[in-house]
Tab-separated table of C-alpha atoms in Angstrom:
chain	number	residue	atom	x	y	z
L	1	MET	CA	101.736	57.738	76.492
L	2	THR	CA	104.002	60.426	77.640
L	3	GLY	CA	102.543	63.567	76.154
L	4	LEU	CA	99.602	65.534	77.367
L	5	PRO	CA	96.290	64.877	75.679
L	6	ASP	CA	95.090	67.319	73.112
L	7	ARG	CA	93.631	70.458	74.557
L	8	ALA	CA	90.200	69.632	73.246
L	9	GLU	CA	90.128	66.461	75.315
L	10	VAL	CA	90.799	68.169	78.592
L	11	PRO	CA	87.481	69.296	79.941
L	12	ALA	CA	87.735	71.433	82.994
L	13	THR	CA	91.251	72.539	83.657
L	14	THR	CA	92.268	74.254	80.487
L	15	GLU	CA	92.213	77.798	79.357
L	16	LEU	CA	89.129	77.046	77.279
L	17	SER	CA	86.829	76.524	80.196
L	18	VAL	CA	88.359	79.379	82.108
L	19	ARG	CA	87.858	81.833	79.341
L	20	ALA	CA	84.166	81.145	79.170
L	21	GLU	CA	83.846	82.440	82.715
L	22	VAL	CA	85.746	85.605	82.171
L	23	PRO	CA	83.511	88.497	81.264
L	24	VAL	CA	83.915	90.088	77.909
L	25	VAL	CA	86.855	92.370	77.971
L	26	THR	CA	86.457	95.871	76.771
L	27	GLY	CA	88.486	98.990	76.827
L	28	LEU	CA	92.130	99.641	76.221
L	29	SER	CA	93.225	96.076	76.284
L	30	GLY	CA	90.230	94.647	74.516
L	31	GLN	CA	92.220	92.691	71.992
L	32	ALA	CA	92.058	89.002	72.702
L	33	GLU	CA	95.368	87.251	73.085
L	34	ALA	CA	96.161	86.381	69.524
L	35	PRO	CA	96.842	82.663	69.335
L	36	ASP	CA	98.905	83.147	66.237
L	37	ARG	CA	102.362	84.548	66.359
L	38	THR	CA	103.099	84.269	62.726
L	39	GLY	CA	104.270	87.745	62.077
L	40	LEU	CA	100.905	89.221	61.241
L	41	ARG	CA	101.797	92.144	63.357
L	42	ASP	CA	104.006	94.643	61.716
L	43	ARG	CA	107.459	94.128	63.091
L	44	ALA	CA	108.442	97.635	62.127
L	45	GLU	CA	106.212	98.931	64.908
L	46	VAL	CA	107.959	96.851	67.503
L	47	PRO	CA	111.445	98.144	67.984
L	48	VAL	CA	112.273	95.709	70.737
L	49	VAL	CA	112.426	92.231	69.348
L	50	ASN	CA	114.989	90.308	71.261
L	51	GLY	CA	114.455	91.471	74.771
L	52	LEU	CA	115.134	94.802	76.270
L	53	PRO	CA	118.388	96.694	76.046
L	54	SER	CA	120.901	96.893	78.801
L	55	ARG	CA	120.827	98.889	81.964
L	56	ALA	CA	123.284	101.387	80.655
L	57	GLU	CA	121.151	104.355	81.588
L	58	ALA	CA	120.147	103.224	85.024
L	59	SER	CA	122.097	105.936	86.723
L	60	ASP	CA	119.846	108.827	85.802
L	61	LEU	CA	116.930	107.173	87.558
L	62	SER	CA	118.621	107.029	90.913
L	63	GLY	CA	116.950	110.168	92.171
L	64	LEU	CA	113.377	108.896	92.022
L	65	PRO	CA	111.259	110.353	94.766
L	66	GLY	CA	109.756	107.894	97.218
L	67	ARG	CA	106.052	107.226	97.451
L	68	ALA	CA	105.669	109.430	100.480
L	69	SER	CA	106.310	112.578	98.542
L	70	SER	CA	103.925	111.821	95.764
L	71	PHE	CA	100.802	113.284	97.255
L	72	GLY	CA	100.350	116.823	98.303
L	73	THR	CA	100.377	119.804	96.091
L	74	ALA	CA	98.945	119.761	92.624
L	75	ASP	CA	102.384	120.716	91.391
L	76	ARG	CA	103.874	117.563	92.741
L	77	GLY	CA	101.074	115.566	91.163
L	78	HIS	CA	101.767	117.056	87.786
L	79	GLU	CA	105.464	116.529	88.200
L	80	ARG	CA	104.836	112.885	88.889
L	81	ARG	CA	102.542	112.586	85.906
L	82	ASP	CA	105.156	114.094	83.642
L	83	ARG	CA	107.777	111.796	85.046
L	84	LEU	CA	105.506	108.779	84.429
L	85	ALA	CA	104.990	109.997	80.869
L	86	GLY	CA	108.748	110.181	80.432
L	87	LEU	CA	109.295	106.722	81.876
L	88	LEU	CA	106.573	105.305	79.640
L	89	ALA	CA	108.090	106.850	76.532
L	90	ARG	CA	111.525	105.525	77.444
L	91	ALA	CA	110.131	102.097	78.251
L	92	GLN	CA	108.457	101.979	74.850
L	93	VAL	CA	111.763	102.344	73.093
L	94	GLY	CA	113.048	99.465	75.151
L	95	GLU	CA	115.020	101.152	77.894
L	96	ARG	CA	115.446	98.629	80.635
L	97	ALA	CA	115.994	101.119	83.423
L	98	ALA	CA	112.697	102.809	82.586
L	99	TRP	CA	110.884	99.467	82.799
L	100	ASP	CA	112.516	98.751	86.131
L	101	ALA	CA	111.451	102.160	87.422
L	102	LEU	CA	107.851	101.682	86.259
L	103	VAL	CA	107.732	98.257	87.859
L	104	ALA	CA	109.133	99.543	91.140
L	105	GLU	CA	106.739	102.462	91.217
L	106	LEU	CA	103.479	100.843	90.164
L	107	THR	CA	103.755	97.293	91.515
L	108	PRO	CA	102.336	98.277	94.938
L	109	MET	CA	99.185	99.568	93.209
L	110	LEU	CA	98.830	96.252	91.371
L	111	TRP	CA	99.536	94.212	94.483
L	112	HIS	CA	96.693	95.922	96.297
L	113	THR	CA	94.444	95.560	93.253
L	114	ALA	CA	95.031	91.799	93.199
L	115	ARG	CA	94.705	91.419	96.962
L	116	GLY	CA	91.583	93.577	96.920
L	117	GLN	CA	90.077	90.989	94.557
L	118	GLY	CA	90.540	88.391	97.263
L	119	LEU	CA	93.528	86.504	95.884
L	120	GLY	CA	95.916	84.563	98.091
L	121	TYR	CA	99.496	85.521	98.686
L	122	GLU	CA	101.066	83.373	95.944
L	123	SER	CA	98.301	83.832	93.447
L	124	ALA	CA	98.347	87.614	93.778
L	125	GLN	CA	102.079	87.648	93.045
L	126	ASP	CA	101.527	85.611	89.886
L	127	VAL	CA	98.793	87.996	88.809
L	128	VAL	CA	100.942	91.077	89.302
L	129	GLN	CA	103.805	89.503	87.403
L	130	THR	CA	101.556	88.349	84.565
L	131	THR	CA	100.070	91.835	84.293
L	132	TRP	CA	103.517	93.298	83.639
L	133	LEU	CA	104.373	90.580	81.119
L	134	VAL	CA	101.166	91.276	79.220
L	135	LEU	CA	101.966	94.992	79.274
L	136	VAL	CA	105.148	94.346	77.331
L	137	ARG	CA	102.972	92.866	74.597
L	138	ARG	CA	100.527	95.728	74.665
L	139	GLN	CA	102.812	98.653	75.360
L	140	HIS	CA	102.537	100.276	71.969
L	141	SER	CA	98.827	100.830	72.273
L	142	ILE	CA	99.252	102.752	75.529
L	143	ASN	CA	100.506	106.271	75.211
L	144	THR	CA	99.607	108.299	78.265
L	145	PRO	CA	100.160	107.755	81.990
L	146	GLY	CA	96.396	107.808	82.578
L	147	ALA	CA	95.883	105.103	79.974
L	148	LEU	CA	98.726	103.128	81.541
L	149	ILE	CA	97.206	103.284	85.021
L	150	GLU	CA	93.757	102.347	83.730
L	151	TRP	CA	95.144	99.509	81.637
L	152	LEU	CA	97.270	98.115	84.467
L	153	VAL	CA	94.470	98.083	87.037
L	154	THR	CA	91.953	96.707	84.509
L	155	THR	CA	94.345	93.952	83.496
L	156	ALA	CA	95.312	93.035	87.052
L	157	ARG	CA	91.650	92.787	87.917
L	158	ARG	CA	90.925	90.626	84.874
L	159	GLU	CA	93.933	88.406	85.564
L	160	ALA	CA	92.658	88.043	89.120
L	161	TRP	CA	89.320	86.768	87.780
L	162	ARG	CA	91.145	84.316	85.583
L	163	ALA	CA	93.273	83.100	88.456
L	164	ARG	CA	90.215	82.593	90.596
L	165	ALA	CA	88.447	80.746	87.794
L	166	ARG	CA	91.461	78.455	87.408
L	167	GLU	CA	91.495	77.781	91.113
L	168	ARG	CA	87.785	77.043	91.125
L	169	SER	CA	88.056	74.614	88.239
L	170	ALA	CA	90.905	72.863	90.029
L	171	ASP	CA	88.847	72.715	93.205
L	172	LEU	CA	85.978	71.091	91.342
L	173	LEU	CA	88.330	68.266	90.468
L	174	GLY	CA	89.013	67.718	94.126
L	175	GLU	CA	92.456	69.202	94.102
L	176	ASP	CA	91.784	71.154	97.193
L	177	ALA	CA	95.315	71.425	98.471
L	178	LEU	CA	96.137	74.540	96.499
L	179	ASP	CA	98.810	76.526	98.170
L	180	GLU	CA	96.651	79.531	98.620
L	181	VAL	CA	96.231	79.723	102.314
L	182	ARG	CA	99.807	80.171	103.372
L	183	ASP	CA	99.367	83.830	103.989
L	184	PRO	CA	102.095	85.376	106.092
L	185	VAL	CA	99.841	88.125	107.429
L	186	PRO	CA	98.069	86.711	110.455
L	187	LEU	CA	94.810	88.070	111.707
L	188	PRO	CA	93.976	90.266	113.388
L	189	GLU	CA	95.689	92.924	111.358
L	190	GLU	CA	94.849	95.420	114.040
L	191	LEU	CA	97.596	94.024	116.224
L	192	LEU	CA	100.166	95.014	113.648
L	193	LEU	CA	99.197	98.626	113.783
L	194	ALA	CA	101.371	100.502	116.153
L	195	ASP	CA	99.480	103.650	116.812
L	196	GLU	CA	95.964	104.330	117.907
L	197	ARG	CA	95.195	106.487	114.906
L	198	GLN	CA	95.990	103.659	112.496
L	199	ARG	CA	93.797	101.280	114.446
L	200	ALA	CA	90.974	103.790	114.276
L	201	LEU	CA	91.454	104.080	110.532
L	202	TRP	CA	91.425	100.291	110.189
L	203	ARG	CA	88.109	100.096	112.022
L	204	ALA	CA	86.629	102.889	109.933
L	205	VAL	CA	87.729	101.279	106.656
L	206	GLY	CA	86.177	98.030	107.820
L	207	SER	CA	82.819	99.748	108.159
L	208	LEU	CA	82.772	100.797	104.497
L	209	SER	CA	81.165	98.833	101.693
L	210	ARG	CA	83.473	96.339	100.014
L	211	ARG	CA	83.585	98.350	96.817
L	212	CYS	CA	84.591	101.467	98.709
L	213	GLN	CA	87.291	99.516	100.498
L	214	VAL	CA	88.690	98.204	97.223
L	215	LEU	CA	88.575	101.602	95.552
L	216	LEU	CA	90.290	103.448	98.395
L	217	ARG	CA	92.855	100.699	98.845
L	218	VAL	CA	93.999	100.919	95.228
L	219	ILE	CA	93.806	104.696	95.114
L	220	ALA	CA	96.098	104.879	98.135
L	221	PHE	CA	98.866	103.449	95.920
L	222	ALA	CA	97.976	105.235	92.686
L	223	PRO	CA	99.465	108.477	91.396
L	224	GLN	CA	97.119	111.235	92.464
L	225	PRO	CA	96.336	112.677	89.014
L	226	HIS	CA	94.995	109.274	88.001
L	227	TYR	CA	92.419	108.501	90.665
L	228	ASP	CA	89.701	108.663	88.020
L	229	ALA	CA	91.571	106.174	85.847
L	230	VAL	CA	91.632	103.798	88.823
L	231	ALA	CA	87.897	104.273	89.398
L	232	ARG	CA	87.194	103.524	85.736
L	233	ALA	CA	89.355	100.427	85.847
L	234	LEU	CA	87.525	99.226	88.942
L	235	ASP	CA	84.281	99.677	87.097
L	236	MET	CA	82.931	102.497	89.170
L	237	PRO	CA	81.739	104.974	86.601
L	238	LYS	CA	81.839	108.568	87.643
L	239	GLY	CA	78.500	110.219	88.161
L	240	SER	CA	76.757	106.916	88.832
L	241	ILE	CA	74.969	106.094	92.051
L	242	GLY	CA	77.704	103.646	92.914
L	243	PRO	CA	80.569	104.525	95.170
L	244	THR	CA	82.997	107.118	93.933
L	245	ARG	CA	86.236	108.190	95.434
L	246	GLY	CA	84.610	111.359	96.789
L	247	ARG	CA	81.700	109.525	98.371
L	248	CYS	CA	83.894	106.791	99.815
L	249	LEU	CA	86.320	109.299	101.300
L	250	ALA	CA	83.481	111.410	102.695
L	251	LYS	CA	81.942	108.360	104.350
L	252	LEU	CA	85.305	107.365	105.763
L	253	ARG	CA	85.968	110.815	107.175
L	254	GLN	CA	82.496	110.969	108.649
L	255	THR	CA	83.057	107.669	110.438
L	256	LEU	CA	86.453	108.795	111.657
L	257	THR	CA	85.131	111.966	113.237
L	258	THR	CA	82.992	109.874	115.581
L	259	ASP	CA	86.011	107.923	116.783
L	260	PRO	CA	87.878	109.669	119.595
L	261	ALA	CA	90.975	107.608	118.801
L	262	TRP	CA	91.223	109.275	115.420
L	263	ASN	CA	93.125	112.373	116.291
L	264	PRO	CA	94.396	113.887	113.134
L	265	ASP	CA	96.375	117.042	113.218
L	266	TRP	CA	95.789	117.478	109.467
L	267	ARG	CA	99.421	118.240	109.129
L	268	ALA	CA	100.564	119.095	105.674
L	269	PRO	CA	102.298	116.161	104.032
N	1	MET	CA	89.401	115.349	87.302
N	2	SER	CA	85.724	114.589	87.597
N	3	GLU	CA	85.745	115.118	91.336
N	4	GLY	CA	88.222	117.941	91.521
N	5	GLU	CA	91.514	117.939	93.316
N	6	PRO	CA	91.350	116.206	96.676
N	7	ASP	CA	91.477	118.670	99.544
N	8	ARG	CA	94.144	118.606	102.219
N	9	GLN	CA	92.194	116.372	104.542
N	10	ASP	CA	91.515	113.878	101.767
N	11	VAL	CA	95.203	113.858	100.930
N	12	PHE	CA	96.023	113.171	104.561
N	13	VAL	CA	93.507	110.330	104.834
N	14	VAL	CA	94.733	108.758	101.596
N	15	GLU	CA	98.320	108.913	102.858
N	16	GLU	CA	97.289	107.279	106.099
N	17	LEU	CA	95.510	104.581	104.100
N	18	GLU	CA	98.677	103.939	102.154
N	19	ARG	CA	100.621	103.582	105.391
N	20	LEU	CA	97.909	101.313	106.792
N	21	TYR	CA	97.783	98.883	103.881
N	22	ALA	CA	101.553	98.913	103.490
N	23	GLN	CA	101.713	97.656	107.074
N	24	VAL	CA	98.929	95.081	107.109
N	25	ASP	CA	99.628	93.655	103.633
N	26	PRO	CA	103.027	94.732	102.327
N	27	VAL	CA	104.218	93.930	98.830
N	28	PRO	CA	106.095	90.627	99.217
N	29	PRO	CA	109.841	91.097	99.522
N	30	GLY	CA	111.597	90.429	96.242
N	31	LEU	CA	108.475	90.652	94.081
N	32	VAL	CA	109.705	93.727	92.213
N	33	ALA	CA	113.045	92.044	91.496
N	34	ARG	CA	111.310	88.855	90.320
N	35	ILE	CA	109.186	90.902	87.922
N	36	ALA	CA	112.219	92.766	86.579
N	37	PHE	CA	113.933	89.402	85.975
N	38	ALA	CA	110.879	88.036	84.152
N	39	LEU	CA	110.627	91.114	81.936
N	40	GLU	CA	114.206	90.901	80.711
N	41	LEU	CA	113.306	88.623	77.813
N	42	ALA	CA	109.714	89.667	77.280
N	43	SER	CA	108.915	91.051	73.879
N	44	GLY	CA	105.947	92.117	71.855
N	45	ASP	CA	105.218	88.790	70.274
N	46	CYS	CA	105.614	86.015	72.787
N	47	GLU	CA	102.790	84.237	74.562
N	48	ILE	CA	102.458	84.608	78.308
N	49	LEU	CA	102.153	81.266	80.070
N	50	ARG	CA	99.971	81.681	83.140
N	51	PRO	CA	100.805	79.432	86.076
N	52	ARG	CA	98.655	77.221	88.209
N	53	GLU	CA	100.276	75.136	90.887
N	54	GLU	CA	98.823	71.786	91.814
N	55	ALA	CA	99.059	69.985	95.100
N	56	ALA	CA	102.489	68.978	96.295
N	57	ALA	CA	102.908	65.288	97.036
N	58	GLY	CA	105.563	63.652	99.147
N	59	VAL	CA	107.549	61.058	97.217
N	60	ARG	CA	110.247	58.948	98.843
N	61	GLY	CA	111.955	61.518	100.969
N	62	GLY	CA	111.414	64.311	98.507
N	63	GLU	CA	108.502	66.285	97.228
N	64	THR	CA	106.969	66.686	93.806
N	65	ARG	CA	105.340	69.909	92.764
N	66	THR	CA	103.317	70.174	89.605
N	67	ILE	CA	102.857	73.485	87.855
N	68	THR	CA	100.791	73.948	84.719
N	69	PHE	CA	101.438	76.996	82.576
N	70	ASP	CA	98.740	77.896	80.066
N	71	SER	CA	98.493	80.196	77.109
N	72	PRO	CA	95.977	80.075	74.280
N	73	ALA	CA	98.416	78.317	71.950
N	74	LEU	CA	100.625	76.294	74.282
N	75	THR	CA	100.522	74.492	77.598
N	76	VAL	CA	103.634	73.601	79.559
N	77	MET	CA	103.309	71.239	82.470
N	78	ILE	CA	106.212	70.539	84.792
N	79	ASP	CA	106.814	68.155	87.657
N	80	ILE	CA	109.519	69.346	89.973
N	81	SER	CA	111.177	66.651	92.049
N	82	GLU	CA	112.767	68.183	95.085
N	83	ARG	CA	115.546	66.651	97.079
N	84	PRO	CA	116.601	68.021	100.402
N	85	ASP	CA	119.243	70.679	99.821
N	86	GLY	CA	120.116	69.319	96.412
N	87	PRO	CA	119.505	70.304	92.836
N	88	VAL	CA	116.071	69.521	91.423
N	89	ARG	CA	114.854	67.537	88.469
N	90	VAL	CA	112.213	68.985	86.172
N	91	ASP	CA	110.099	66.667	84.025
N	92	GLY	CA	108.043	68.595	81.529
N	93	TRP	CA	105.580	68.255	78.687
N	94	LEU	CA	104.536	70.622	75.953
N	95	ALA	CA	101.012	70.466	74.578
N	96	PRO	CA	100.378	70.355	71.747
N	97	PRO	CA	103.538	68.245	71.431
N	98	ALA	CA	106.333	69.916	69.525
N	99	GLY	CA	110.093	69.594	69.383
N	100	HIS	CA	110.647	73.113	70.648
N	101	LEU	CA	113.642	74.347	72.579
N	102	VAL	CA	112.922	74.752	76.252
N	103	GLU	CA	115.173	77.085	78.210
N	104	LEU	CA	115.342	77.378	81.939
N	105	ARG	CA	116.813	80.737	82.890
N	106	GLY	CA	118.178	80.910	86.362
N	107	PRO	CA	120.742	82.569	88.559
N	108	HIS	CA	123.200	79.946	87.294
N	109	GLY	CA	122.570	80.912	83.684
N	110	LEU	CA	120.735	79.032	81.022
N	111	THR	CA	119.882	75.340	80.737
N	112	THR	CA	118.497	74.348	77.343
N	113	VAL	CA	116.900	71.118	76.187
N	114	THR	CA	114.932	70.099	73.129
N	115	ALA	CA	111.547	68.501	73.695
N	116	ASP	CA	111.005	65.161	71.965
N	117	GLN	CA	108.210	64.449	69.520
N	118	ASP	CA	105.786	63.783	72.322
N	119	GLY	CA	106.609	67.173	73.768
N	120	ARG	CA	108.546	65.649	76.658
N	121	PHE	CA	111.624	67.228	78.145
N	122	VAL	CA	113.794	66.649	81.208
N	123	LEU	CA	116.044	69.105	82.995
N	124	ASP	CA	118.126	67.359	85.622
N	125	GLY	CA	120.468	68.734	88.222
N	126	VAL	CA	118.961	72.202	88.166
N	127	PRO	CA	120.142	74.419	91.029
N	128	ARG	CA	117.439	75.929	93.171
N	129	GLY	CA	116.556	79.556	92.817
N	130	LEU	CA	114.562	81.989	90.759
N	131	VAL	CA	113.895	80.671	87.250
N	132	GLN	CA	111.843	81.342	84.162
N	133	ILE	CA	110.908	78.965	81.334
N	134	VAL	CA	111.263	80.240	77.781
N	135	VAL	CA	110.092	78.241	74.745
N	136	ARG	CA	111.616	78.837	71.311
N	137	ALA	CA	111.109	77.194	67.929
N	138	VAL	CA	114.843	77.091	67.201
N	139	ALA	CA	117.956	78.351	68.921
N	140	GLY	CA	118.419	82.066	68.678
N	141	SER	CA	114.903	82.772	67.453
N	142	GLU	CA	112.545	85.029	69.297
N	143	ALA	CA	110.726	83.428	72.216
N	144	LEU	CA	107.393	81.800	71.375
N	145	ALA	CA	106.230	81.790	74.956
N	146	LEU	CA	107.510	82.456	78.430
N	147	THR	CA	106.414	82.050	82.018
N	148	PRO	CA	106.540	84.448	84.923
N	149	SER	CA	109.552	83.855	87.117
N	150	PHE	CA	109.110	81.358	89.933
N	151	VAL	CA	111.235	79.776	92.620
N	152	LEU	CA	112.435	76.202	92.281
């Protein structure tokens, strides 16, 4: 017998058991992964069929601003939003360079989403990569930068649940040697932080609730006009009693003011 | 914005947080490039095969890694036999069994085999490096399923 057994005969390790543990998915990406690929979808709506076109237009993306300049004035925020909208539109018609630019720009946000969900170093990389692959399937239902940000963070979070469920089911079978612990960032992180102000910030963040930590961590890598989209994706509805960006930031700042090592000059970015 | 624009101090704190997390847990080097490589063939209709790596076991001077890739319609399981500094051998199975084409995309180009009726396939002498597995019904057709990129 050289083949794998039928899926139905495999009890704990397959997709089937994993899916049962994953909460019902709602929102932008609510469609279940269609098991059929028989052309039910209208091909006319999918201009890119055999991969993405070449990098011919890569050159006009060379002037992308770095992350550091993305916060600050509202003007810059809007500029960035418009640029994201442009990249999204170009990606949707299959322009490779636009995909590459989106990936470069938004992967840090997804990395910190996955890591914030407690995934190991390898597993988090798989989750980020899978999130982008799924986006290619779903791209035509996502038409604004806000929807893109919300979809990406929601999907990364859901993929992180899946990955954890898969790891748990493997653990139950006694396969406990999963390569999840080979994390190249040794504790304590504080030692890595060069200046006193960063160490103070690290301590202050550590005093926040876990949900606040996760929210602020992802927001730190999200485009500023879309903080609310991030909060929605992390299931922290605005106006609820739960943590919001404003409350989490206020708590953080309050803690920082009691720490003499935190010595901000509030310089303009 | 439900909470209004962040004020200057918020902006400063958020920037410091970005710097902080970028230092204590940076995006792994090469991840962005690996994603770009994986997306090159992705299209609207193919299944995404999600990976799970099993324990590595030492076998006669080499190591065997097992990775299972799952999607709702297809599972691909591979055993990777590693030899010190040499090319690797990949023994794979498709479930449910089907005589699909299995492509291994790598830095060296493309290696293609056809799975047998039991869904078995073997790729021998594969150079190490970043690869991606793509499954097609027949040559030249659109991909049925593909994996994220991973390092052999």
